[in-house]
XYZ file of C-alpha atoms in Angstrom:
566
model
C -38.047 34.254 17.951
C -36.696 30.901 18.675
C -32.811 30.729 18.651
C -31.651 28.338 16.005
C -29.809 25.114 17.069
C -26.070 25.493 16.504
C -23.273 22.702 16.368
C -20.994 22.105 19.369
C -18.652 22.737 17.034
C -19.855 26.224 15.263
C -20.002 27.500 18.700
C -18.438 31.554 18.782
C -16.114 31.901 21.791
C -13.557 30.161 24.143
C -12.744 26.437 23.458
C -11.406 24.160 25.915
C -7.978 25.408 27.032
C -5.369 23.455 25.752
C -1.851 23.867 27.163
C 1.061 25.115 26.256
C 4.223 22.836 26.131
C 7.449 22.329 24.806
C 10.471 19.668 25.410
C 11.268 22.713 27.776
C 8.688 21.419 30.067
C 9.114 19.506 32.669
C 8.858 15.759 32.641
C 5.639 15.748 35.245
C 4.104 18.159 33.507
C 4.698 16.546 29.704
C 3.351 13.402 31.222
C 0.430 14.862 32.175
C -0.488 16.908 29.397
C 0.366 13.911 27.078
C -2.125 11.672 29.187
C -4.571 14.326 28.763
C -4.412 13.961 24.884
C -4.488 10.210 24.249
C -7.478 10.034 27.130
C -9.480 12.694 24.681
C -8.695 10.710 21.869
C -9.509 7.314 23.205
C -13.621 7.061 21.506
C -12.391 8.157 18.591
C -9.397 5.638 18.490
C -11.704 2.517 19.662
C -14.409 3.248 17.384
C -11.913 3.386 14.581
C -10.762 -0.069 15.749
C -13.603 -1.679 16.340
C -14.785 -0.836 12.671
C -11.157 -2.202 11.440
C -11.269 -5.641 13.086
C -15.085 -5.633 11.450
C -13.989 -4.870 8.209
C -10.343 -7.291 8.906
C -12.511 -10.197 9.740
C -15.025 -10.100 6.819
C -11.668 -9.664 4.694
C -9.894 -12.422 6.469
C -12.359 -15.389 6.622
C -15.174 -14.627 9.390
C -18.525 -13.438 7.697
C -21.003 -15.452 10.055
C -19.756 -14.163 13.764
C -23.135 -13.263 15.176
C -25.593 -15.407 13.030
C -27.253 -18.067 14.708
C -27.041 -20.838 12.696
C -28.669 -24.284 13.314
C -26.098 -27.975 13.090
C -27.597 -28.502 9.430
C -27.486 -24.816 7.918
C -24.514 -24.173 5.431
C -22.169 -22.703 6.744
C -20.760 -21.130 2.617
C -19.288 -17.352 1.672
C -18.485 -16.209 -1.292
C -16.169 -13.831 -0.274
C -16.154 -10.969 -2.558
C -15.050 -8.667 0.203
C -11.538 -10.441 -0.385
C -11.941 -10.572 -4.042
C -12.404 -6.878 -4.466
C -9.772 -5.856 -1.994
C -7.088 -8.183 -3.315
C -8.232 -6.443 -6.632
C -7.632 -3.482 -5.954
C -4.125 -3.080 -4.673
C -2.134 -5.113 -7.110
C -4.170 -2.292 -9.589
C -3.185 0.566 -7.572
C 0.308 -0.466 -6.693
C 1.224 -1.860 -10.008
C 3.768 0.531 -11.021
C 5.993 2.859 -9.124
C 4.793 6.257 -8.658
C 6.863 8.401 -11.132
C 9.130 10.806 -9.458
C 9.571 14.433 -11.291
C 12.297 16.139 -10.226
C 13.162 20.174 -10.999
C 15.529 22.214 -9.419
C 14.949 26.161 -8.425
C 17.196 27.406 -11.873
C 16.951 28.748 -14.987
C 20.355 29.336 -16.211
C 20.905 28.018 -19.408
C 24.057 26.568 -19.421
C 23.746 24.512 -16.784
C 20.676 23.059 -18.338
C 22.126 19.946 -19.220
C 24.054 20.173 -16.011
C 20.432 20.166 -14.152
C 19.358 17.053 -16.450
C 22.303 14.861 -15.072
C 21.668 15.521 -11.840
C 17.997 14.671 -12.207
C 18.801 11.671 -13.947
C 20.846 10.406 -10.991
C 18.681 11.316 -8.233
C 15.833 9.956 -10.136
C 17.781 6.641 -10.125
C 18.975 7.100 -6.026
C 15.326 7.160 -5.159
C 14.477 3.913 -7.239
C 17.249 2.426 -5.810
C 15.512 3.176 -2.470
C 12.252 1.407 -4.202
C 13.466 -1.058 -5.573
C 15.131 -2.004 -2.173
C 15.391 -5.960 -2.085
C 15.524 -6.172 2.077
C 13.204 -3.203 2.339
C 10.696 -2.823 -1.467
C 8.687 0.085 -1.343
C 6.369 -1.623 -3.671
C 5.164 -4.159 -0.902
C 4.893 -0.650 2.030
C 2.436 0.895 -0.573
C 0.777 -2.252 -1.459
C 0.581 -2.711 2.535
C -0.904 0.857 3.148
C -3.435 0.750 0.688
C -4.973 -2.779 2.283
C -4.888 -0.920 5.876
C -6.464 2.147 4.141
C -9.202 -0.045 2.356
C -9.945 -2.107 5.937
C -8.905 0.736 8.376
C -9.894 3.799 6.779
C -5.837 4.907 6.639
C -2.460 4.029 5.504
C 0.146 5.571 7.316
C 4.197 5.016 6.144
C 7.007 6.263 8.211
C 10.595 6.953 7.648
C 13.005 5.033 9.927
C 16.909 5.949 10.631
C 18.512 2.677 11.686
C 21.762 3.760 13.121
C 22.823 -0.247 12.824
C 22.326 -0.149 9.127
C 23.286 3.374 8.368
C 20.489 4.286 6.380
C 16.902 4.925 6.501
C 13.730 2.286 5.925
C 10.220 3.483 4.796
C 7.848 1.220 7.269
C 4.261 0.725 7.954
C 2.331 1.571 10.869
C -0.278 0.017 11.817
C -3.515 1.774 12.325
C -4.304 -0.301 15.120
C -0.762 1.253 17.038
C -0.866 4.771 16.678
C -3.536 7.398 17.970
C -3.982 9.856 16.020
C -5.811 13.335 16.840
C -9.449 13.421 16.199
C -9.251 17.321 14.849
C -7.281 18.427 12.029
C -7.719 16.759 8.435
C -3.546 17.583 7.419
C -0.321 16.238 8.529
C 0.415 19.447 10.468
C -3.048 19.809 12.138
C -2.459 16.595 14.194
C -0.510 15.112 17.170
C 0.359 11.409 16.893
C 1.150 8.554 19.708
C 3.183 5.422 18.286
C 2.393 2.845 20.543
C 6.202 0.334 20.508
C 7.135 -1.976 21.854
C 10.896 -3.411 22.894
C 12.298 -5.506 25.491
C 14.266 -4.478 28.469
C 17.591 -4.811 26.860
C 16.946 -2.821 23.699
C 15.187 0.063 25.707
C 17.953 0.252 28.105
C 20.381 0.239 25.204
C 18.403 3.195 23.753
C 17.876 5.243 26.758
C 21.018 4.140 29.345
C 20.091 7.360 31.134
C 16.843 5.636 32.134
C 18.452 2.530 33.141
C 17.830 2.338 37.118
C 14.288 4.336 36.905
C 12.917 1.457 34.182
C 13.814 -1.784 36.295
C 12.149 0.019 39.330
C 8.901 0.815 37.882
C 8.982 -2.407 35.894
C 9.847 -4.879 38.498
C 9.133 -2.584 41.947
C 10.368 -4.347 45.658
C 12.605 -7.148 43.336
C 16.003 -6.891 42.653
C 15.865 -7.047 39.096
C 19.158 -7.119 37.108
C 19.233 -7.396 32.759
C 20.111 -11.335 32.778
C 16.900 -12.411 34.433
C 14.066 -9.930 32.511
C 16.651 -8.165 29.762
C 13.935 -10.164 27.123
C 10.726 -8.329 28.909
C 9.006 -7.193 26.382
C 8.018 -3.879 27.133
C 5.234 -1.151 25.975
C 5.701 2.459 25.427
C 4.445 5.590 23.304
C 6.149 7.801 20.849
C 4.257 11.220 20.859
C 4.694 13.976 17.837
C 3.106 17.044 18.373
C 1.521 18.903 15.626
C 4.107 20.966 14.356
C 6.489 18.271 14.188
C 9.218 19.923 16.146
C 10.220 17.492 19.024
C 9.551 14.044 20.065
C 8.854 12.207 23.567
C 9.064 8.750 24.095
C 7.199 7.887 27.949
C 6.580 4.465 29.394
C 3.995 5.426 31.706
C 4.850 7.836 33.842
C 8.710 8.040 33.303
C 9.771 10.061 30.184
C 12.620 8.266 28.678
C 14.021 10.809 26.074
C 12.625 14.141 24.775
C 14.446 15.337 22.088
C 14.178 18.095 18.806
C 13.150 15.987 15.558
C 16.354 14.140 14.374
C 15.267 14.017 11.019
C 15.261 17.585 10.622
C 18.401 20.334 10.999
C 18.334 23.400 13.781
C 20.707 26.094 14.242
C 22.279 26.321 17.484
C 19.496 28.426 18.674
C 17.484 25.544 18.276
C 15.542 27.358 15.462
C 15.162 25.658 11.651
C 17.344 25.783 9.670
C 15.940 27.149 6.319
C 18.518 27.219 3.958
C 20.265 23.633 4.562
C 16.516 21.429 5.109
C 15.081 20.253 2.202
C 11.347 20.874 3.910
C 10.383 24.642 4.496
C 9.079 23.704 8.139
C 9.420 20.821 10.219
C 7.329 17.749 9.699
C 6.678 14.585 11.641
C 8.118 11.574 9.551
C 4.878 10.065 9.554
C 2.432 10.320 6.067
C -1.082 9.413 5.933
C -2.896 7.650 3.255
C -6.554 9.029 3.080
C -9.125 9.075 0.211
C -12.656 9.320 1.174
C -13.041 11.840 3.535
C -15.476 15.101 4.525
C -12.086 16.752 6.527
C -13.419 15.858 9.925
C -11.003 13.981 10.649
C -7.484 12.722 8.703
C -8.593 9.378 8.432
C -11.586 8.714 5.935
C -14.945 8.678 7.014
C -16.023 5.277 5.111
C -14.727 2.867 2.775
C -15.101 0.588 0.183
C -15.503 -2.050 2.220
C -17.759 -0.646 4.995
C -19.950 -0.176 2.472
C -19.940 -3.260 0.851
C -20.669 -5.727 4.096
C -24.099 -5.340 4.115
C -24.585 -6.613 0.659
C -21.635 -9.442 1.330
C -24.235 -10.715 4.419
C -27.313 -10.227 1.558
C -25.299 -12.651 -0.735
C -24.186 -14.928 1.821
C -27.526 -15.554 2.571
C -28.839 -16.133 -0.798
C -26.097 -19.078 -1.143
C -26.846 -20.207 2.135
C -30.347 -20.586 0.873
C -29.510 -21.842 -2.261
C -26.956 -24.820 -0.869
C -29.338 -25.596 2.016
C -32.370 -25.558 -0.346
C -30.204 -28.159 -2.707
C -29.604 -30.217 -0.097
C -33.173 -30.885 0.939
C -33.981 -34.396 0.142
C -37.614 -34.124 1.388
C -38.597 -35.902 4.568
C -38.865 -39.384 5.243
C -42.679 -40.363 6.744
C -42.944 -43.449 8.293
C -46.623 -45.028 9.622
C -46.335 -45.934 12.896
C -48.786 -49.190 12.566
C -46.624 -50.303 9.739
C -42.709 -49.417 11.178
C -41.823 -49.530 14.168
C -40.140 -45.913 15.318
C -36.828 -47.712 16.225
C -36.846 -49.258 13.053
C -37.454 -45.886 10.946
C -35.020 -43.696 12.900
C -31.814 -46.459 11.994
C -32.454 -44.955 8.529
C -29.607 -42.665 7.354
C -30.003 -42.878 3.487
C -27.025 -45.162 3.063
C -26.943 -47.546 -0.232
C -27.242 -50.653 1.176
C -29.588 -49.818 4.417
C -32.251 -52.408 5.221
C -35.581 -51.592 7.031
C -38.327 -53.985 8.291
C -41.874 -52.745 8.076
C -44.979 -54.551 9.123
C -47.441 -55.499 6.560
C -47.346 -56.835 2.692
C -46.879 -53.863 0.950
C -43.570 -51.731 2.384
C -44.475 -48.728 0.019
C -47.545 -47.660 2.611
C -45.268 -48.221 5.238
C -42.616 -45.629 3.876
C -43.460 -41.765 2.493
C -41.324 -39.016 1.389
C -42.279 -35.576 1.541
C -41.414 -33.945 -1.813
C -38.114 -31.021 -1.633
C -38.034 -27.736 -0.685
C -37.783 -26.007 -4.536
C -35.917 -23.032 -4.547
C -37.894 -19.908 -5.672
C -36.638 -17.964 -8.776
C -35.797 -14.640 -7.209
C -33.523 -16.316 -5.104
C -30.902 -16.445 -7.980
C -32.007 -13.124 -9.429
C -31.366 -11.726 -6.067
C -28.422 -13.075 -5.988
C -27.295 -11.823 -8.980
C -28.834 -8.314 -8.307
C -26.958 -8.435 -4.780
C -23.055 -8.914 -7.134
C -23.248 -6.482 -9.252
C -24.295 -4.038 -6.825
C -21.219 -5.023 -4.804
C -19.020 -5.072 -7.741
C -20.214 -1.467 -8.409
C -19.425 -0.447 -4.712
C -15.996 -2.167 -4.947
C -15.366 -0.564 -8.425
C -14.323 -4.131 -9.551
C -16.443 -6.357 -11.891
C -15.187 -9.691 -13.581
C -12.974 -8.311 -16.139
C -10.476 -6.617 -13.251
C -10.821 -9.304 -11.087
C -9.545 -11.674 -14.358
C -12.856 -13.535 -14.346
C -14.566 -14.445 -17.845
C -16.511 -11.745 -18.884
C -20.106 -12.009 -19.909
C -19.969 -9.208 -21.992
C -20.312 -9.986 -26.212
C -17.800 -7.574 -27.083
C -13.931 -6.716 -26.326
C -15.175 -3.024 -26.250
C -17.561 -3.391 -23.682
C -14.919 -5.342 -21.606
C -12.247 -2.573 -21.976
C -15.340 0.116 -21.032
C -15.861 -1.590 -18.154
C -12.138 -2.043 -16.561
C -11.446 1.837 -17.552
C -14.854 2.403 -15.155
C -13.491 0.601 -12.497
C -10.436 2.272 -13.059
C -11.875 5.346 -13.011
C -13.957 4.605 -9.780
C -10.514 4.061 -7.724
C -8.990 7.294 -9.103
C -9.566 8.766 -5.987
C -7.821 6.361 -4.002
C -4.529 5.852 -6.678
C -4.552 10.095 -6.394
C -4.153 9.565 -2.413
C -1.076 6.898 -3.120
C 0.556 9.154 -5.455
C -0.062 11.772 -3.200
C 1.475 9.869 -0.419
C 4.333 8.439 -2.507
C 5.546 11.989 -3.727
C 5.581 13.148 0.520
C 8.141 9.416 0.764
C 10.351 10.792 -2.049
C 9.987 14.253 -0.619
C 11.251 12.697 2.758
C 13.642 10.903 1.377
C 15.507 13.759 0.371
C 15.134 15.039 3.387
C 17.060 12.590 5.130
C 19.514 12.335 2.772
C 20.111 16.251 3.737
C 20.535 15.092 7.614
C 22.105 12.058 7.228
C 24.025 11.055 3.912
C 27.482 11.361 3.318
C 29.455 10.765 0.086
C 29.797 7.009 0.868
C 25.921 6.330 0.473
C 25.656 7.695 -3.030
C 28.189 5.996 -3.833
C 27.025 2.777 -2.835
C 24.312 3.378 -5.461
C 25.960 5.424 -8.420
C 29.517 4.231 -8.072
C 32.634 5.934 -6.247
C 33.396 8.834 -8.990
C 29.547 9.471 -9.992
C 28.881 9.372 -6.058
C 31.493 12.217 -5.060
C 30.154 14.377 -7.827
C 26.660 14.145 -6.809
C 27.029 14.516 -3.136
C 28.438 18.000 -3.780
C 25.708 18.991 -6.536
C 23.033 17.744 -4.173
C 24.208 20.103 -1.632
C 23.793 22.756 -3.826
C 20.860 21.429 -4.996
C 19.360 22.198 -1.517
C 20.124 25.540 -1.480
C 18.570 26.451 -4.313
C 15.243 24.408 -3.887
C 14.430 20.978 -4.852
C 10.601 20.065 -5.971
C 9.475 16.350 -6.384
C 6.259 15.796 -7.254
C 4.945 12.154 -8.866
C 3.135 12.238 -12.120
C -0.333 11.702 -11.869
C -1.195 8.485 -13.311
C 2.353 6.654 -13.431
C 1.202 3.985 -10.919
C -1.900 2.888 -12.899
C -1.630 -0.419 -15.016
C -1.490 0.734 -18.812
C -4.164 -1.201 -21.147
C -1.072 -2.499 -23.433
C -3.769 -3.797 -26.065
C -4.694 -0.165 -26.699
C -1.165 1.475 -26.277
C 0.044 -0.920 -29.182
C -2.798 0.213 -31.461
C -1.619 3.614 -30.502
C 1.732 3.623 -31.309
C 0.971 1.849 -34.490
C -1.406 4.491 -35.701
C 1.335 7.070 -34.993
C 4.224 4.963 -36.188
C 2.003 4.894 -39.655
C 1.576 8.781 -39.548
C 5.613 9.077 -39.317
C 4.828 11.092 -35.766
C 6.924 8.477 -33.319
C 10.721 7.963 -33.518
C 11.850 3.880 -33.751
C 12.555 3.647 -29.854
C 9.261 5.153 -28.729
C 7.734 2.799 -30.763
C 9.485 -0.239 -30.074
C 8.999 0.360 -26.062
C 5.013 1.498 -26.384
C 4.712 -2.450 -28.485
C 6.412 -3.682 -24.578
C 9.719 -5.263 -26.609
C 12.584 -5.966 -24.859
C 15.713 -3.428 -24.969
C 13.663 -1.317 -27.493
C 16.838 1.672 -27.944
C 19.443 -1.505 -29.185
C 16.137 -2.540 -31.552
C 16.107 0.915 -33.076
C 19.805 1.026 -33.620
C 19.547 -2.361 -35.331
C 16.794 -1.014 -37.481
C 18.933 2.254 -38.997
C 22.102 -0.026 -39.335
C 20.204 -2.502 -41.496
C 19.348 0.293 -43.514
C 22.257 2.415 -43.616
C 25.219 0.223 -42.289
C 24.530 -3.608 -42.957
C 28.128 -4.601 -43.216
C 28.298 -3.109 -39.382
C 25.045 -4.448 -38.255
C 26.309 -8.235 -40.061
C 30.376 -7.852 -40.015
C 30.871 -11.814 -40.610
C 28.504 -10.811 -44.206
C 30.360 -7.588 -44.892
C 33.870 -10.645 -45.139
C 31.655 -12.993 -47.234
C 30.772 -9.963 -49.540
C 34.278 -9.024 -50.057
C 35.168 -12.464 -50.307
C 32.574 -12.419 -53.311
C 33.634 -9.642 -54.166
C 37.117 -10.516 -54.718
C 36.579 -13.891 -56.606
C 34.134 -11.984 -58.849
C 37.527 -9.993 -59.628
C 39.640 -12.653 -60.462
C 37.387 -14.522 -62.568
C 36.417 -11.685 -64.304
C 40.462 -10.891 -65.215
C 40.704 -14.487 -66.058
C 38.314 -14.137 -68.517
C 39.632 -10.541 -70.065
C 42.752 -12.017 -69.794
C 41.651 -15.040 -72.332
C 39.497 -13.254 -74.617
C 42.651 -11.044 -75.090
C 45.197 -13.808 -75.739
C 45.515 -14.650 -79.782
């Protein structure tokens, strides 16, 4: 019987030996074993980036690299590559993902307690995305183009010691390899490729000082006023558990260290009860969607998919222009025109020719135009919508004039393209509920009273710091409602709340905020005093009424008074 073929990768036994290290080791050894690991990684990590700058430059502007093109041919795109892209974040990004916050207790009366303290964390972490130096909405809008070109989107949470406070920042795909097993955040060891010059490395690391400028600048007696603004290249490597980080520039490891963003006991163990995480993490995330789980990047995209029909409809407007252009071809006889004579003819208005002969019109003959054959255009056509359906945006997303007859169909077909980038808007929320999750994290390392109170004021502040504490200890969960970053279809929502307004089954400032007016709460409040308080909703009226009131009263006695005179 013939043994069945079996994956490398179903094999039973002994792997490759991978070794065992810690920020125990010692620096030769870490820089070896780290080398190891970004040289197995290297295929994976160029054919990653080769496919990126593919899919970047069909984005960007360059659909014909590679076509061989003659001087006359068109040289037209419709870029629809760009179109759908540029489609898709603003949709995906449009609102901020909805944080929902619940704390590990179910006494009662501390209930309302709980809801207070929700209320303001809720508003610290829109604070953070509202940012005006640092917006959140512009990372996620960022990481969702690098997942659409680069098949990931990967934010990271940043401690500036200058500014005293963290930053949520992209990396770029294109800097950072990333193991090519493990499909979770855990399963995976990353390397950061940074870069810094000479000065701002040395001020990092002033251990490293003397061993930098010698392997930098060897047999020259460098000093920081002649190369301090080097700029310089190095790695930041996160193992898979998260634990510790190394920073090498080649062969020279300039700082090994436990994660900073996480708090140990002096044992060096985790510290369970005052981490807002259960385990260490590395404070990178990674924005996936369409993948089998080889890997923790997808395995194809939207756009990958959709080149080949971009070059199919290039070429049918390529044919189209060049076929539109064709003027037929001038024929001259050469016993009639002389070939000097017929090739100083350009087609210009007011050209002159001299031909040989009485009658010019046997002299001169032009072939008729190309004419451009009907399936052209319906292959054009057929080549769109195919790429609108692999995009998952067709003219009414993309704000185009529709060419459907009826609002209906219009709305059916954005709520199908919404539907068709579900996947990818679950991956952001996904992603934006590990940032808050982070987020709080940080705040358990690094904030003290003074940053809440930068953001809820100096009383509010010193409160919260203390129940966020105990917050911690009991167990905070933030997830982000699924959905809250779609657009809403506002058309629909008003008819909505209309239909239950009518039915008596909305209150007055549900109602007023579903129809989108402004400061709907102060509306509602305007509404009951109108019908139960005028003369507070209209005090200036309530003085003209009693004003009325009052002359009503003395006429009226005047005139009692003279009826009862004799």
């Amino acid at each position: 019987m013939a043994t069945p073929n079996i994956a490398e990768d179903t094999k039973e036994g002994v792997g490759e030996v991978q070794d065992l290290f810690t920020i125990e080791t010692s620096d030769e050894e870490l820089v070896r074993t780290i080398e190891k690991k970004r040289q197995s990684a290297t295929k994976d990590f160029e054919d990653l980036r080769t496919e990126g700058l593919r899919n970047e430059r069909y984005w960007a502007k360059d659909q014909l690299q590679g076509i061989d093109l003659r001087w006359y041919n068109s040289r037209i795109i419709q870029n629809r590559i760009y179109f759908g892209v540029e489609t898709m974040v603003p949709i995906i990004t449009s609102k901020p993902a909805e944080p929902v916050i619940s704390i590990a207790n179910d006494e009662e009366e501390e209930s309302e307690k709980s809801r207070k303290f929700v209320n303001s964390l809720q508003k610290v972490l829109l604070d953070k995305y509202y940012d005006e130096d640092y917006p959140q909405q512009e990372l996620f809008e960022m990481v969702a183009r690098h997942l659409l070109l680069f098949k990931v989107g990967i934010p990271k949470i940043i401690w500036y010691e200058e500014l005293d406070d963290f930053v949520v920042e992209f990396v770029h795909p294109h800097k950072i390899i990333i193991s090519p097993d493990g499909h979770y955040n855990n399963d995976v060891w990353t390397m950061q490729y940074l870069e810094k010059s000479v000065k701002e490395l040395v001020k990092e690391f002033p251990e490293k000082e003397n061993v930098l400028l010698q392997k930098l600048f060897p047999n020259v007696s460098a000093s920081m006023d002649q190369y301090g603004d080097t700029p310089v290249g190095f790695w930041e490597y996160s193992p898979e558990d998260g634990k510790y980080v190394v920073w090498k520039m080649r062969d020279v490891i300039l700082q090994k260290k436990l994660n900073p963003y996480i708090k140990w006991t002096d044992g060096k163990e985790f510290d369970k009860e005052n981490n807002h995480f259960d385990y260490p993490k590395k404070p990178l995330m990674f924005l996936n969607s369409q993948t089998l789980g080889r890997h923790i990047w997808d395995d194809t995209t939207p756009v990958s998919q959709a080149i080949p029909l971009q070059d199919g409809i290039n070429l049918m407007q390529r044919i189209i222009t060049d076929t539109s252009r064709d003027q037929g071809i001038l024929v001259g006889a050469m016993e009639l025109i002389d070939k000097a004579e017929l090739y100083k003819y350009t087609g210009g208005p007011n050209e002159k020719l001299a031909v040989t002969g009485s009658d010019p019109t046997k002299a001169l003959y032009r072939l008729p135009p190309k004419e451009l054959q009907s399936f052209i255009q319906d292959n054009l056509i057929h080549l769109e919508l195919a790429m609108d359906n692999v995009m998952g945006m067709h003219s009414t997303s993309r704000g185009e004039k529709s060419t459907s007859p009826t609002l209906g169909q219009d709305q059916m077909s954005q709520e199908r393209d919404f539907g068709r980038i579900d996947g990818i808007v679950r991956g952001v929320e996904r992603v934006a509920a590990e940032v808050y999750n982070w987020e709080i994290q940080i705040m358990a390392v690094k904030y003290k009273e003074k940053h809440f109170q930068k953001i809820l004021g100096e009383k509010r502040g010193k409160e919260f710091y203390n129940e966020f504490q105990e917050a911690l200890k009991k167990g905070l969960k933030i997830v982000v409602k699924p959905g809250s970053t779609l657009p809403t279809d506002k058309r629909s929502q008003r008819d909505e709340a209309i239909e239950l307004a009518k039915a008596g089954k909305m209150s007055d400032p549900d109602f007023f905020e579903r129809m989108d007016y402004p400061n709907p709460k102060k509306m509602a409040q305007n509404l009951w005093l109108q019908e139960n308080a005028p003369e507070e909703l209209y005090p200036e009226l309530e003085k003209q009424i009693e004003t009325k009131r009052e002359k009503d009263a003395a006429a009226m006695q005047a005139q009692m008074t003279a009826q009862a005179a004799p």
